[in-house]
Amino acid sequence: MEFNTQLLHGSNSFDEKTGATQVPIFQAAAFHYESAEQLEQAFSGSGQGYVYTRIGNPSVHTFERRITSLEKGIGAVSCSSGMAAISLAVLNLLEQGDELVASSGIFSGSYALFKSLSDFGITARFTPDVREESFAELITAKTKLIFIESIGNPKMDVPDIKALAGLAHSHQIPLIVDNTVTSPYLVRPLEQGADIVVHSTSKIINGSGNSIGGVIIDKGRFQWSEEKFPKLFKLKKAHSFFAYLAKLRSGLYRDLGACQAPFNAYLNCLGLETLGLRLDRICSNALALARFLSQHPQVQWVNYPGLSENPYHHIASEQFSGKYGILLTFGVGSKERAYNVINSLKYAYNLANIGDVRTLVIHPASTIYANQSPEERLEAGVPEDMIRVSVGIEDIEDLINDFDQALAG
Ligand SMILES: *Cc1c(COP(=O)(O)O)cnc(C)c1O
C-alpha cells in the first residue's frame, strides 16, 4: 500500500463496532468495569482495557496506531503538546549527571527546555552546525542521546540522519529526531536509522491549526546497554523491544500527566487523512515562492533547501524524496523592512505557528527569539531582517502576487 492510500486504508481506518468512518471520540475521564477483579486486572495492565484517560484512551490510541504505522515504529505515546512529547522523550532517558547533544538550529522551545534541564543536573551541549564532526566533538562518556530536527526550524539546516544515527550508535546512545517540519510523508527517520521520533502534531499532522498536541514514536530496536541505561536494560527482560515505551507509560507519562485530549486525537486523525495531498501542494508552492523571492531585487537572501544553490540541497534531495518542506526564510535587509513586508501582506497570517493550510509569516527575532541573546539568535540562524514563511495551500499566483506587492511597498 502506498503512502496516501495508507492514510485512508491503513491501520484502524474505521470503527469496527459501528462502521463509523471517523474515529469515535471517547470523551470520558474513566472506564467502568463490572467487577472489582476486572478493574484490578485493568490496573495491573494484564487485562485488556482502559482505566483513566491520563493513562490511555481509545481515541488517543487510534491516533497512536496510525502514526506508528506511518513512521514505521512499534508503538507511540501521544502527548498534550510537542513540548510535552520532547520533554518526555528525553527525560525517559536522562538522569542527574547525564548530558545530551543537540544542534543549535532547533526550535526555540526545545533549545530553552534543554538549557533549563541544567536545573536538574542535566547538561545540554549544542553544536554550531549539523556536521557529524560537530556532534562527535561534544559527545562524552556521560552523553545519553543526540537530538536533531529533520529540518532545523528556523535555521533550515538539514542533518544527515543516517550519518548521525551511525555516530550515535557507535557511542551506544540513541538518536532522537523531531520530524515536525517534514512529517512521515517526506521522511521516516526510523527507516534512516534513528531510534525515536517526536512530533508537534499541532503543525503539519493536524494541518489546520485547530489543536495543540505531540507524539513520541519508538522504533523498538535500540540495544539498551546495562552500562549506559541500566533501568531500560532491566526492563528488556519483561518488555523486550517495548522497554522504552513501557518505562515511559508506567513512569513519567503517567506521572507528569501530559496526555493528549481525545478530541484532539480525533482532529489529528482527521488531519492525517489529507497529509500527503496538503504536503504535495505546500511543497510545490514553497519551491515556487522560494524561486520567486530569490529573483526579487528587494530580497537579500532566501533560505530554502529546495533551491539548487542551497548548501543543504543535496542532502535534502536524498533524504526527502524530492520535496523540501513547508518552511522558508528570507531577509529584506532590516527589521523595519521586514515589518513593512509583514504588515503589507494580504493573505499571510502574522502568527506563531507553522504547518497550517494557510500561509503564515512571523518575524522570529522580535517574537519567538525575543528572550534570547543576540549571540544565541545568530547561532540559531535568526538575523534581524529575517521573515519566516510557513507556506499554505493557496493558489500560487495569489501568493506570489501578494509577496510581490508587499515587497514593493
Ligand atoms: C512547534 C514545534 C515544537 C513544539 O510543539 P508544541 O506543540 O507547540 O508544543 C517542537 N518542535 C518543532 C520543530 C516545532 O515546530
Short mmCIF file of C-alpha atoms in Angstrom, two decimals, residues 79-321:
data_model
loop_
_atom_site.label_atom_id
_atom_site.label_comp_id
_atom_site.label_asym_id
_atom_site.label_seq_id
_atom_site.Cartn_x
_atom_site.Cartn_y
_atom_site.Cartn_z
CA CYS A 79 1.07 13.98 24.48
CA SER A 80 -0.65 17.27 25.23
CA SER A 81 1.83 19.24 23.08
CA GLY A 82 5.00 18.90 21.06
CA MET A 83 6.97 20.26 24.00
CA ALA A 84 5.44 17.63 26.30
CA ALA A 85 6.47 14.94 23.79
CA ILE A 86 10.03 16.27 23.58
CA SER A 87 10.30 16.64 27.38
CA LEU A 88 9.09 13.09 27.96
CA ALA A 89 11.12 11.56 25.13
CA VAL A 90 14.39 12.87 26.56
CA LEU A 91 13.58 12.62 30.29
CA ASN A 92 12.75 8.94 29.78
CA LEU A 93 16.49 8.54 29.03
CA LEU A 94 18.21 11.11 31.25
CA GLU A 95 19.21 11.24 34.89
CA GLN A 96 21.09 13.73 37.01
CA GLY A 97 24.68 13.98 35.75
CA ASP A 98 23.80 12.97 32.18
CA GLU A 99 24.34 15.00 29.03
CA LEU A 100 22.66 15.38 25.66
CA VAL A 101 23.92 16.78 22.39
CA ALA A 102 21.61 18.80 20.12
CA SER A 103 22.10 21.20 17.26
CA SER A 104 21.70 24.92 17.94
CA GLY A 105 19.36 25.39 14.98
CA ILE A 106 16.45 23.60 16.67
CA PHE A 107 13.07 25.01 17.66
CA SER A 108 13.46 27.71 20.33
CA GLY A 109 11.21 25.87 22.79
CA SER A 110 13.36 22.74 22.60
CA TYR A 111 16.51 24.83 22.98
CA ALA A 112 15.08 26.55 26.08
CA LEU A 113 13.89 23.24 27.54
CA PHE A 114 17.29 21.60 27.13
CA LYS A 115 19.00 24.60 28.73
CA SER A 116 16.66 24.52 31.71
CA LEU A 117 17.45 20.85 32.31
CA SER A 118 20.65 22.19 33.95
CA ASP A 119 18.45 22.93 37.00
CA PHE A 120 18.11 19.16 37.31
CA GLY A 121 21.80 18.39 36.82
CA ILE A 122 21.49 17.55 33.13
CA THR A 123 23.82 19.28 30.68
CA ALA A 124 22.83 20.10 27.09
CA ARG A 125 25.61 20.75 24.59
CA PHE A 126 24.74 22.50 21.33
CA THR A 127 26.60 22.06 18.07
CA PRO A 128 27.17 25.20 15.96
CA ASP A 129 26.09 23.32 12.80
CA VAL A 130 24.81 19.89 11.75
CA ARG A 131 28.09 18.34 10.58
CA GLU A 132 28.75 14.88 12.01
CA GLU A 133 32.16 16.03 13.34
CA SER A 134 30.48 18.82 15.32
CA PHE A 135 28.30 16.28 17.13
CA ALA A 136 31.22 13.86 17.61
CA GLU A 137 33.27 16.59 19.32
CA LEU A 138 30.64 17.17 22.00
CA ILE A 139 29.94 13.55 22.91
CA THR A 140 31.38 12.49 26.28
CA ALA A 141 31.08 9.35 28.41
CA LYS A 142 28.03 11.00 30.04
CA THR A 143 26.13 11.70 26.82
CA LYS A 144 22.88 9.71 26.65
CA LEU A 145 21.30 10.92 23.41
CA ILE A 146 21.62 13.00 20.28
CA PHE A 147 18.66 15.22 19.37
CA ILE A 148 18.11 16.77 15.94
CA GLU A 149 15.34 18.17 13.76
CA SER A 150 14.79 16.78 10.27
CA ILE A 151 14.98 20.39 9.06
CA GLY A 152 16.04 22.90 11.71
CA ASN A 153 13.24 25.35 12.47
CA PRO A 154 14.08 28.15 11.66
CA LYS A 155 17.75 27.66 10.74
CA MET A 156 16.71 25.40 7.83
CA ASP A 157 19.79 23.23 8.22
CA VAL A 158 19.38 19.59 7.21
CA PRO A 159 21.30 16.99 9.20
CA ASP A 160 22.29 13.68 7.64
CA ILE A 161 20.07 11.34 9.66
CA LYS A 162 21.88 8.15 8.58
CA ALA A 163 25.31 9.53 9.44
CA LEU A 164 24.20 10.84 12.84
CA ALA A 165 22.43 7.56 13.65
CA GLY A 166 25.71 5.80 12.89
CA LEU A 167 27.59 8.22 15.13
CA ALA A 168 25.08 7.80 17.98
CA HIS A 169 25.16 4.03 17.73
CA SER A 170 28.95 3.94 17.76
CA HIS A 171 28.64 5.54 21.23
CA GLN A 172 25.79 3.17 22.30
CA ILE A 173 23.34 6.07 22.50
CA PRO A 174 20.07 6.66 20.60
CA LEU A 175 19.27 9.32 18.01
CA ILE A 176 16.02 11.25 18.53
CA VAL A 177 14.61 13.11 15.53
CA ASP A 178 11.98 15.84 15.72
CA ASN A 179 10.11 15.20 12.44
CA THR A 180 7.57 18.02 12.89
CA VAL A 181 8.67 20.06 9.89
CA THR A 182 8.79 17.20 7.37
CA SER A 183 6.30 14.58 8.63
CA PRO A 184 6.44 10.88 7.65
CA TYR A 185 5.36 11.86 4.13
CA LEU A 186 8.77 13.40 3.40
CA VAL A 187 10.96 11.23 5.62
CA ARG A 188 10.63 8.36 8.04
CA PRO A 189 13.66 8.88 10.30
CA LEU A 190 13.30 5.42 11.86
CA GLU A 191 13.92 3.92 8.41
CA GLN A 192 17.05 6.08 8.13
CA GLY A 193 18.49 4.63 11.34
CA ALA A 194 17.04 6.95 14.02
CA ASP A 195 15.66 5.33 17.18
CA ILE A 196 12.91 7.65 18.38
CA VAL A 197 10.79 10.21 16.51
CA VAL A 198 8.89 13.08 18.09
CA HIS A 199 6.31 15.42 16.59
CA SER A 200 4.46 18.52 17.46
CA THR A 201 1.14 17.34 16.00
CA SER A 202 -0.03 20.96 16.31
CA LYS A 203 1.66 21.60 12.96
CA ILE A 204 1.51 19.53 9.74
CA ILE A 205 -0.15 16.43 11.19
CA ASN A 206 -3.15 18.39 12.39
CA GLY A 207 -2.85 20.63 9.36
CA SER A 208 -5.48 23.22 10.15
CA GLY A 209 -4.09 24.75 13.32
CA ASN A 210 -7.04 23.65 15.43
CA SER A 211 -5.35 21.98 18.42
CA ILE A 212 -2.08 21.50 20.26
CA GLY A 213 -0.59 18.03 20.58
CA GLY A 214 2.53 15.91 20.37
CA VAL A 215 3.58 12.32 19.91
CA ILE A 216 6.60 10.06 20.53
CA ILE A 217 7.19 7.04 18.27
CA ASP A 218 9.70 4.32 19.15
CA LYS A 219 11.39 2.01 16.71
CA GLY A 220 11.98 -0.54 19.46
CA ARG A 221 15.28 -1.76 18.08
CA PHE A 222 17.80 0.12 20.19
CA GLN A 223 20.05 -2.12 22.31
CA TRP A 224 19.91 -0.51 25.77
CA SER A 225 23.22 -1.38 27.40
CA GLU A 226 23.49 -2.19 31.09
CA GLU A 227 26.30 0.32 31.44
CA LYS A 228 24.54 3.37 29.94
CA PHE A 229 20.86 2.62 30.52
CA PRO A 230 20.61 0.20 33.47
CA LYS A 231 16.85 0.75 34.00
CA LEU A 232 15.95 0.13 30.36
CA PHE A 233 18.34 -2.79 30.27
CA LYS A 234 16.41 -4.37 33.16
CA LEU A 235 13.05 -3.67 31.51
CA LYS A 236 14.14 -5.58 28.39
CA LYS A 237 13.60 -8.85 30.28
CA ALA A 238 9.88 -8.29 30.77
CA HIS A 239 9.15 -5.99 27.83
CA SER A 240 11.68 -6.92 25.16
CA PHE A 241 11.51 -4.36 22.30
CA PHE A 242 8.92 -2.33 24.23
CA ALA A 243 11.27 -1.42 27.11
CA TYR A 244 11.43 2.31 26.25
CA LEU A 245 7.65 2.63 25.82
CA ALA A 246 6.96 0.59 28.95
CA LYS A 247 9.26 2.81 31.03
CA LEU A 248 7.57 5.90 29.62
CA ARG A 249 3.97 4.70 30.10
CA SER A 250 4.46 3.41 33.61
CA GLY A 251 6.72 6.32 34.53
CA LEU A 252 6.85 9.96 33.53
CA TYR A 253 3.99 9.84 31.01
CA ARG A 254 1.59 8.71 33.73
CA ASP A 255 3.18 10.80 36.46
CA LEU A 256 3.51 14.15 34.68
CA GLY A 257 0.02 13.87 33.20
CA ALA A 258 0.69 15.47 29.82
CA CYS A 259 -1.80 13.27 27.94
CA GLN A 260 -3.48 14.15 24.64
CA ALA A 261 -7.18 15.06 24.79
CA PRO A 262 -9.45 12.54 22.98
CA PHE A 263 -10.99 15.31 20.88
CA ASN A 264 -7.52 16.47 19.79
CA ALA A 265 -6.62 12.89 18.87
CA TYR A 266 -9.73 12.82 16.66
CA LEU A 267 -8.68 16.10 14.99
CA ASN A 268 -5.20 14.69 14.42
CA CYS A 269 -6.64 11.53 12.81
CA LEU A 270 -8.74 13.75 10.57
CA GLY A 271 -5.71 15.85 9.65
CA LEU A 272 -3.64 12.78 8.79
CA GLU A 273 -6.10 11.78 6.05
CA THR A 274 -5.01 14.69 3.84
CA LEU A 275 -1.35 14.84 4.88
CA GLY A 276 0.05 13.79 1.51
CA LEU A 277 -2.32 15.94 -0.50
CA ARG A 278 -1.57 19.01 1.57
CA LEU A 279 2.18 18.47 1.51
CA ASP A 280 2.32 17.92 -2.26
CA ARG A 281 0.68 21.29 -2.69
CA ILE A 282 2.56 23.10 0.08
CA CYS A 283 5.99 21.84 -1.01
CA SER A 284 5.36 22.82 -4.62
CA ASN A 285 4.07 26.25 -3.52
CA ALA A 286 7.08 26.69 -1.23
CA LEU A 287 9.54 25.91 -4.01
CA ALA A 288 7.82 28.30 -6.41
CA LEU A 289 7.69 31.06 -3.79
CA ALA A 290 11.35 30.50 -2.83
CA ARG A 291 12.35 30.74 -6.51
CA PHE A 292 10.32 33.91 -6.95
CA LEU A 293 11.80 35.53 -3.83
CA SER A 294 15.35 34.55 -4.76
CA GLN A 295 14.96 36.53 -8.02
CA HIS A 296 13.36 39.55 -6.36
CA PRO A 297 15.51 42.72 -6.22
CA GLN A 298 14.20 43.70 -2.75
CA VAL A 299 15.14 40.33 -1.24
CA GLN A 300 18.68 40.00 0.16
CA TRP A 301 18.69 36.26 0.75
CA VAL A 302 16.39 33.20 0.70
CA ASN A 303 16.89 30.03 2.70
CA TYR A 304 15.02 27.00 1.33
CA PRO A 305 16.65 23.58 0.83
CA GLY A 306 14.76 23.21 -2.46
CA LEU A 307 16.88 25.89 -4.14
CA SER A 308 19.76 24.25 -6.01
CA GLU A 309 22.28 26.77 -4.61
CA ASN A 310 21.26 25.97 -1.00
CA PRO A 311 24.06 24.24 0.94
CA TYR A 312 21.63 21.51 2.10
CA HIS A 313 20.07 20.92 -1.30
CA HIS A 314 21.96 17.70 -1.92
CA ILE A 315 21.25 16.01 1.42
CA ALA A 316 17.63 17.23 1.37
CA SER A 317 17.14 15.77 -2.12
CA GLU A 318 18.50 12.46 -0.93
CA GLN A 319 16.57 12.34 2.35
CA PHE A 320 13.18 13.83 1.49
CA SER A 321 12.44 12.15 -1.84
#
